[in-house]
mmCIF file of C-alpha atoms in Angstrom:
data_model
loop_
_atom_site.group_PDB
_atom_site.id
_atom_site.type_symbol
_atom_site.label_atom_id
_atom_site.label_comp_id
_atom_site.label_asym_id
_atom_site.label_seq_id
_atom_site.Cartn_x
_atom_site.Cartn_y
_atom_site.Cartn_z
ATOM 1 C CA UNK F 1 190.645 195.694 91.378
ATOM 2 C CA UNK F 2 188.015 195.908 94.295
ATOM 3 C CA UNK F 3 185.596 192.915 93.964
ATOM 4 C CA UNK F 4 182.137 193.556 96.032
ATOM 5 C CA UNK F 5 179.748 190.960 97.163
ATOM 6 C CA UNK F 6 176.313 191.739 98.238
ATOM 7 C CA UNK F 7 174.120 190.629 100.985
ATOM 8 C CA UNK F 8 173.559 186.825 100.168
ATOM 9 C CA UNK F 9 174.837 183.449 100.213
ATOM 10 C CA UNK F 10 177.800 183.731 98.625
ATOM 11 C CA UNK F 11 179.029 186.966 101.204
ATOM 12 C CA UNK F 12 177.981 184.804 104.022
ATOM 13 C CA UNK F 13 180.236 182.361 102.343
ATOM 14 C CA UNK F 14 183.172 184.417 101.743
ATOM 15 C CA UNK F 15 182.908 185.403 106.139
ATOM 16 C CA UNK F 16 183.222 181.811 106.856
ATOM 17 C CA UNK F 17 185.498 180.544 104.325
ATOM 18 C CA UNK F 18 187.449 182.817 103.652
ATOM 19 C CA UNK F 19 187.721 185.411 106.006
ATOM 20 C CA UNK F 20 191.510 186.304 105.204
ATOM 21 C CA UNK F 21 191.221 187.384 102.358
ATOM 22 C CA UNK F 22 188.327 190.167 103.109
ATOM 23 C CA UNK F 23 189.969 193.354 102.894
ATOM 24 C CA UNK F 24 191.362 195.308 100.420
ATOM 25 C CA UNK F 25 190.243 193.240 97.708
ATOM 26 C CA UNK F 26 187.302 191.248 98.508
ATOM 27 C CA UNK F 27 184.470 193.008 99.960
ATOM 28 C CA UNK F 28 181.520 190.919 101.050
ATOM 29 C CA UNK F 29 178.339 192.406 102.580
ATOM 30 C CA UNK F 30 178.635 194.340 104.691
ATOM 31 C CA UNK F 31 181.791 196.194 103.070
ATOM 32 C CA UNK F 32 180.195 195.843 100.193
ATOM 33 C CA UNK F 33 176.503 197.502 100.692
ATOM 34 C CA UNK F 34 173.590 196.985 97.836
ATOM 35 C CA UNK F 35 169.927 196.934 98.044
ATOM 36 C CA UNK F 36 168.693 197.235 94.153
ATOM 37 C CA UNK F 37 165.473 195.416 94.792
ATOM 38 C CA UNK F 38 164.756 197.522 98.121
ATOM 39 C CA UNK F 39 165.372 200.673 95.826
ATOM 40 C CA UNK F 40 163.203 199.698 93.071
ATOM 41 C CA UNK F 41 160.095 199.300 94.837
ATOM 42 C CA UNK F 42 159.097 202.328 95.245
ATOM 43 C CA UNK F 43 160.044 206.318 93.990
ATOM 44 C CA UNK F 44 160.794 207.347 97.782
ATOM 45 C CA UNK F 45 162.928 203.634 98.815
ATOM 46 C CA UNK F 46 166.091 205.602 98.382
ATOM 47 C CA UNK F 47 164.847 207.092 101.878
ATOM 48 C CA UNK F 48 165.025 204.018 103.447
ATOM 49 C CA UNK F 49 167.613 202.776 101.834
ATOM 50 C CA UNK F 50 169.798 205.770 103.252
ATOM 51 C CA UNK F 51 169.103 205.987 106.620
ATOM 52 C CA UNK F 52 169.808 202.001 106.755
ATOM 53 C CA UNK F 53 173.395 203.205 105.001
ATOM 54 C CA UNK F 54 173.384 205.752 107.595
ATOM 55 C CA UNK F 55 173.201 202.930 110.762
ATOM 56 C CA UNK F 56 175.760 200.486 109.349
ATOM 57 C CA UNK F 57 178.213 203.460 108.038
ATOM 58 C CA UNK F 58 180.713 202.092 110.347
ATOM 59 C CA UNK F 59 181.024 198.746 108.150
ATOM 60 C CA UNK F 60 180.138 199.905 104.848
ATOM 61 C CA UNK F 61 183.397 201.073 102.504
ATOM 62 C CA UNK F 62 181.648 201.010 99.657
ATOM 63 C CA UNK F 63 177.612 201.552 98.307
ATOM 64 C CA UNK F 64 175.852 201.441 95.192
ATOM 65 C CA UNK F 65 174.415 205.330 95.086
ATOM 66 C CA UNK F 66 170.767 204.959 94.939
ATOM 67 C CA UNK F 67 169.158 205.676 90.721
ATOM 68 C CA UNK F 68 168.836 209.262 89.471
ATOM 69 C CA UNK F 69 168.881 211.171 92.607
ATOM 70 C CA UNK F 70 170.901 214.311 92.652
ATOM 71 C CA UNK F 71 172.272 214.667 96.023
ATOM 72 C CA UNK F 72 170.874 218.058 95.977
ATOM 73 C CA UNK F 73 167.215 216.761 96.129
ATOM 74 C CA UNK F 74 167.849 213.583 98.371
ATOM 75 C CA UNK F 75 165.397 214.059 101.504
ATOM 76 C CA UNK F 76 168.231 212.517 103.828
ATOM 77 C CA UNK F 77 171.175 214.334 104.897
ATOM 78 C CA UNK F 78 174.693 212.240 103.112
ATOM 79 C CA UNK F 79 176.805 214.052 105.445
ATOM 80 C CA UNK F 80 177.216 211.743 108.163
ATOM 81 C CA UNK F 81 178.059 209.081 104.657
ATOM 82 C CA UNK F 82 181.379 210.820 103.860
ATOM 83 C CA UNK F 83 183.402 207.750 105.363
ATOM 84 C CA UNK F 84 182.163 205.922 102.328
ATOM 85 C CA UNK F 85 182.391 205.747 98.788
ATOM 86 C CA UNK F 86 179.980 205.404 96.156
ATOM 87 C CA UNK F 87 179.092 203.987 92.554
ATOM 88 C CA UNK F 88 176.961 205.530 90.731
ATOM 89 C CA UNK F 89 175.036 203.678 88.493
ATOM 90 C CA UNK F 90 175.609 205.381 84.920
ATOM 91 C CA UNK F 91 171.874 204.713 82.839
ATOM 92 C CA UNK F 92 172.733 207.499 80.466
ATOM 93 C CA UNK F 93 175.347 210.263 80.219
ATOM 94 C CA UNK F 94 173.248 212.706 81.903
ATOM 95 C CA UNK F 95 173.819 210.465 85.182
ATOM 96 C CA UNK F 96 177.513 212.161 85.214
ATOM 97 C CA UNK F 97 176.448 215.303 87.000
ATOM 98 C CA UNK F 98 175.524 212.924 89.962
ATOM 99 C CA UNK F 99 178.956 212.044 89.911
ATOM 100 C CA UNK F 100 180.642 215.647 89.760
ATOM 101 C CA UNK F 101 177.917 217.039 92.422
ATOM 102 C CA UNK F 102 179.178 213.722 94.664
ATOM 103 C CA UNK F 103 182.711 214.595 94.018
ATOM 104 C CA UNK F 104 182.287 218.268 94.941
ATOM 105 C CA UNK F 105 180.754 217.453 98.638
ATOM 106 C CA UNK F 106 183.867 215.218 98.977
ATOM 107 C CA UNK F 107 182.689 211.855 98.035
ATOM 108 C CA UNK F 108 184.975 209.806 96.468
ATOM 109 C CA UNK F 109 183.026 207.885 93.644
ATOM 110 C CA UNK F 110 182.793 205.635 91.104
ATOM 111 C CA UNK F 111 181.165 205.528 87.854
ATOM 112 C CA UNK F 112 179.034 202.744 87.525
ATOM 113 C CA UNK F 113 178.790 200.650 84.455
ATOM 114 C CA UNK F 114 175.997 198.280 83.883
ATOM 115 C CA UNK F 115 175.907 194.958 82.561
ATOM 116 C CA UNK F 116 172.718 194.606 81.877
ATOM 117 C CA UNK F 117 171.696 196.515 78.618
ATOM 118 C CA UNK F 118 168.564 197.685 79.837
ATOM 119 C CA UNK F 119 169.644 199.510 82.564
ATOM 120 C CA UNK F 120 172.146 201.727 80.109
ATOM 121 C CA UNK F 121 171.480 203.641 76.497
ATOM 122 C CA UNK F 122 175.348 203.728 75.588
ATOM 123 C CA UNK F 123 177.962 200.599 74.546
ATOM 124 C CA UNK F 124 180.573 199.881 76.639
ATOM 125 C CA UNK F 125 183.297 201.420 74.480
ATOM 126 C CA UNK F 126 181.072 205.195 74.321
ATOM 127 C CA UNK F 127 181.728 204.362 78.310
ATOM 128 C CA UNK F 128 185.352 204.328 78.360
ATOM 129 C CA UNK F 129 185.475 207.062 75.846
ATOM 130 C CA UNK F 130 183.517 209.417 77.948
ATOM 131 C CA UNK F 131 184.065 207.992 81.247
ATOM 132 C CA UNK F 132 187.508 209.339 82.694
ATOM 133 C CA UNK F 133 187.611 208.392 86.234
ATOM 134 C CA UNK F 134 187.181 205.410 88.666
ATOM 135 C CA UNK F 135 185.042 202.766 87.227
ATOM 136 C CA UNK F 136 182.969 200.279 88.612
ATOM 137 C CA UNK F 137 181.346 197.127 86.192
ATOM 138 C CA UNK F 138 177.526 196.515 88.304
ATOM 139 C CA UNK F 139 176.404 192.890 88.361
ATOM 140 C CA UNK F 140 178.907 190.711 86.722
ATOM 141 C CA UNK F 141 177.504 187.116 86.359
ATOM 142 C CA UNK F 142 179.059 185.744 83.248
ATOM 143 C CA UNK F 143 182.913 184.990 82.096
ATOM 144 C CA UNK F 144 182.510 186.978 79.129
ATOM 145 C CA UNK F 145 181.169 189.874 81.723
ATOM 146 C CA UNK F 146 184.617 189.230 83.735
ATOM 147 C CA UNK F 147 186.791 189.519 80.631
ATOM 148 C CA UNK F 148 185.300 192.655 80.020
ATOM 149 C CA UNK F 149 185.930 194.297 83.358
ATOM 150 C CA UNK F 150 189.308 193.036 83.264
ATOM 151 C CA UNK F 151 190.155 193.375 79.728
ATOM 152 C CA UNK F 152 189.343 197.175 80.266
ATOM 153 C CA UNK F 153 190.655 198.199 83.721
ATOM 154 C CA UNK F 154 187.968 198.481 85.728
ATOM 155 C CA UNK F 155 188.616 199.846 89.114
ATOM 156 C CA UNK F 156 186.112 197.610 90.558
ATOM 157 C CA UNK F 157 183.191 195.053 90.323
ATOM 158 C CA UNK F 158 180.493 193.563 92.248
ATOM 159 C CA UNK F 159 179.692 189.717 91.383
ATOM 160 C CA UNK F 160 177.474 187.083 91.720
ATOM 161 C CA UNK F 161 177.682 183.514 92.290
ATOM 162 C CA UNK F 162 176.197 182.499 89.055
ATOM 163 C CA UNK F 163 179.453 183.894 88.081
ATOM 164 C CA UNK F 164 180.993 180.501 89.365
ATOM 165 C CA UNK F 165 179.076 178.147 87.278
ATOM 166 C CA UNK F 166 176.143 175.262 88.033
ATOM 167 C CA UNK F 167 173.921 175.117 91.039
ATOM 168 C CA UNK F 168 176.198 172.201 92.266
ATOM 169 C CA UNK F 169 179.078 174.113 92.056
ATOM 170 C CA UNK F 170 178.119 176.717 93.621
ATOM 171 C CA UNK F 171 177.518 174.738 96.923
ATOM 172 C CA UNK F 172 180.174 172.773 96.895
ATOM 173 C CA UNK F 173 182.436 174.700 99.744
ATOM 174 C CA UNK F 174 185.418 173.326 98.397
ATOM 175 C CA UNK F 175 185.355 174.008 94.647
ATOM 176 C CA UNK F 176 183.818 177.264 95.544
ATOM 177 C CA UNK F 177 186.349 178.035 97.583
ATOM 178 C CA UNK F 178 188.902 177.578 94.744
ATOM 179 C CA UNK F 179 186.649 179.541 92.637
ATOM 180 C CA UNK F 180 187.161 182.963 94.775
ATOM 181 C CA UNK F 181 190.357 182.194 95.028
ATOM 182 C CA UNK F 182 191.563 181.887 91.067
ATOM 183 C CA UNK F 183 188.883 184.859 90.972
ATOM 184 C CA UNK F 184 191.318 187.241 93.083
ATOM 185 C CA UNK F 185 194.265 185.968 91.383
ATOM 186 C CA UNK F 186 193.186 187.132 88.221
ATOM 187 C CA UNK F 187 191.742 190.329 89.109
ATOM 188 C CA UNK F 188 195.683 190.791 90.843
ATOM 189 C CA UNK F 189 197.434 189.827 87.797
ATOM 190 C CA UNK F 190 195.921 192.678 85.295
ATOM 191 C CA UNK F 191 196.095 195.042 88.409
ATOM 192 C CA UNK F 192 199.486 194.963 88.345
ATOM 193 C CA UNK F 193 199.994 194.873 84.602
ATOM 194 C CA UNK F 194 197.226 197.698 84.596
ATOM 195 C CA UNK F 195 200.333 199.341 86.483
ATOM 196 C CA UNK F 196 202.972 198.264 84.784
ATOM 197 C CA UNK F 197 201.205 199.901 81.466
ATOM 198 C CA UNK F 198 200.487 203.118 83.314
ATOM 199 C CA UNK F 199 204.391 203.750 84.375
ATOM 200 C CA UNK F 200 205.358 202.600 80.412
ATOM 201 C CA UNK F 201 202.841 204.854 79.191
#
């Protein structure tokens, strides 16, 4: 499982902290690009929002595709994007045709699953029904968020730090440290039992 950080204390953390383990795994900002409250500002901020995606595409793996927008109506060319991949955030079912117009340009994508219940009209299990393909969980804060996403195979998620608890233990360097740490241990435990299921099955 891919675990994204965006721009913010705790990715500016995980660069001086914990810089070995950035990679595959862990993807702080920049790897890891999101700018929800730049994009909800305003009906045109995906504009912006691209062309920025556009001048760091040379560190960015992975972006959060901006709301709604068909790529067929987007006012900024994604071609010179195809070196990274996408979630899509998934508000209702319609949203899938973003995904399968992404996928046919080449994009590789993922379908993005909200935690927050506003931002989504289905349940998580309609999700997994209807949902076959990479799969992202958006925003996960809580424990009971985290044993979701790994309970259910999620391909990837982005966190925040009030996933780690308290205000003091979030800046305490050392216990937050640990924190990361038991975090990608546990997302590489159900990975591989994720694969030992898949060759059983």
């Amino acid at each position: 499982m891919i675990i994204g950080i965006g721009k913010g204390p705790l990715s500016y953390f995980v660069w001086k902290y914990l810089r070995e383990l950035v990679g595959e795994t862990l993807l702080p900002y920049p790897l890891f690009y999101d700018a929800k409250r730049e994009l909800l500002t305003r009906k045109l901020a995906y504009i912006d929002y691209l062309r920025k995606l556009q001048l760091k595409r040379n560190e960015v793996r992975i972006a959060v595709y901006p709301d709604y927008l068909l790529p067929q109506e987007s006012r900024v060319s994604l071609s010179p994007l195809k070196s990274i991949e996408f979630i899509v955030p998934v508000h209702s079912f319609e949203d899938l045709r973003i995904v399968e117009e992404l996928q046919k340009m080449g994009f590789k994508v993922y379908y993005g699953y909200a935690s927050d219940r506003r931002y989504r009209n289905y349940t998580l299990s309609e999700f997994l029904r209807v949902v076959k393909g990479d799969r992202w969980y958006l925003g996960v804060s809580t424990q009971h968020e985290l044993r979701e996403a790994l309970t259910h195979g999620f391909d990837g998620m982005d966190i925040t730090a009030y996933l780690f608890g308290r205000n003091d233990v979030r800046k305490n360097p050392l216990v937050l440290k640990e924190k990361v740490k038991e975090l990608i241990t546990k997302t590489l435990s159900c990975d591989r039992q994720k694969r030992i299921m898949d060759f059983v099955s």
